[in-house]
Amino acid sequence: MKVHRYFSGAALAASVILTVVGIFKGATVLIGLAATIEIAVSAITGKKTNI
């Protein structure tokens, strides 16, 4: 039973890590998208960006 407990703990840790990584990847994509939109808008309007 100790082996089973160890594996379930490892699976739980792995799922938590993957979830955190997924959240960070999603945030990075959103930030990149926002930056791209801001650059595109500034290029169209001719204004300076905040980035």
mmCIF file of C-alpha atoms in Angstrom:
data_model
loop_
_atom_site.group_PDB
_atom_site.id
_atom_site.type_symbol
_atom_site.label_atom_id
_atom_site.label_comp_id
_atom_site.label_asym_id
_atom_site.label_seq_id
_atom_site.Cartn_x
_atom_site.Cartn_y
_atom_site.Cartn_z
ATOM 1 C CA MET A 1 0.000 0.000 0.000
ATOM 2 C CA LYS A 2 2.957 2.343 0.531
ATOM 3 C CA VAL A 3 3.862 2.068 -3.160
ATOM 4 C CA HIS A 4 0.309 2.993 -4.183
ATOM 5 C CA ARG A 5 0.325 6.010 -1.869
ATOM 6 C CA TYR A 6 3.661 7.150 -3.309
ATOM 7 C CA PHE A 7 2.382 6.883 -6.870
ATOM 8 C CA SER A 8 -0.843 8.750 -6.141
ATOM 9 C CA GLY A 9 1.190 11.496 -4.454
ATOM 10 C CA ALA A 10 3.491 11.712 -7.471
ATOM 11 C CA ALA A 11 0.478 11.828 -9.812
ATOM 12 C CA LEU A 12 -1.080 14.613 -7.739
ATOM 13 C CA ALA A 13 2.176 16.605 -7.772
ATOM 14 C CA ALA A 14 2.530 16.102 -11.541
ATOM 15 C CA SER A 15 -1.032 17.264 -12.191
ATOM 16 C CA VAL A 16 -0.508 20.368 -10.035
ATOM 17 C CA ILE A 17 2.755 21.190 -11.843
ATOM 18 C CA LEU A 18 1.129 20.687 -15.253
ATOM 19 C CA THR A 19 -1.791 22.910 -14.242
ATOM 20 C CA VAL A 20 0.552 25.686 -13.091
ATOM 21 C CA VAL A 21 2.615 25.378 -16.279
ATOM 22 C CA GLY A 22 -0.581 25.510 -18.339
ATOM 23 C CA ILE A 23 -1.714 28.670 -16.533
ATOM 24 C CA PHE A 24 1.667 30.329 -17.143
ATOM 25 C CA LYS A 25 1.618 29.322 -20.818
ATOM 26 C CA GLY A 26 -1.886 30.739 -21.178
ATOM 27 C CA ALA A 27 -0.841 33.985 -19.476
ATOM 28 C CA THR A 28 2.205 34.272 -21.743
ATOM 29 C CA VAL A 29 0.037 33.780 -24.835
ATOM 30 C CA LEU A 30 -2.444 36.419 -23.627
ATOM 31 C CA ILE A 31 0.342 38.924 -22.860
ATOM 32 C CA GLY A 32 1.921 38.294 -26.265
ATOM 33 C CA LEU A 33 -1.444 38.727 -27.956
ATOM 34 C CA ALA A 34 -2.104 41.991 -26.104
ATOM 35 C CA ALA A 35 1.375 43.278 -27.014
ATOM 36 C CA THR A 36 0.837 42.340 -30.673
ATOM 37 C CA ILE A 37 -2.543 44.102 -30.760
ATOM 38 C CA GLU A 38 -1.095 47.218 -29.115
ATOM 39 C CA ILE A 39 1.807 47.300 -31.596
ATOM 40 C CA ALA A 40 -0.586 46.828 -34.524
ATOM 41 C CA VAL A 41 -2.917 49.579 -33.278
ATOM 42 C CA SER A 42 0.007 51.946 -32.708
ATOM 43 C CA ALA A 43 1.313 51.196 -36.201
ATOM 44 C CA ILE A 44 -2.111 51.966 -37.691
ATOM 45 C CA THR A 45 -2.710 55.126 -35.646
ATOM 46 C CA GLY A 46 0.930 56.225 -35.630
ATOM 47 C CA LYS A 47 1.096 56.577 -31.838
ATOM 48 C CA LYS A 48 3.891 55.409 -29.538
ATOM 49 C CA THR A 49 3.346 52.214 -27.552
ATOM 50 C CA ASN A 50 3.627 51.848 -23.788
ATOM 51 C CA ILE A 51 5.768 48.736 -24.226
#
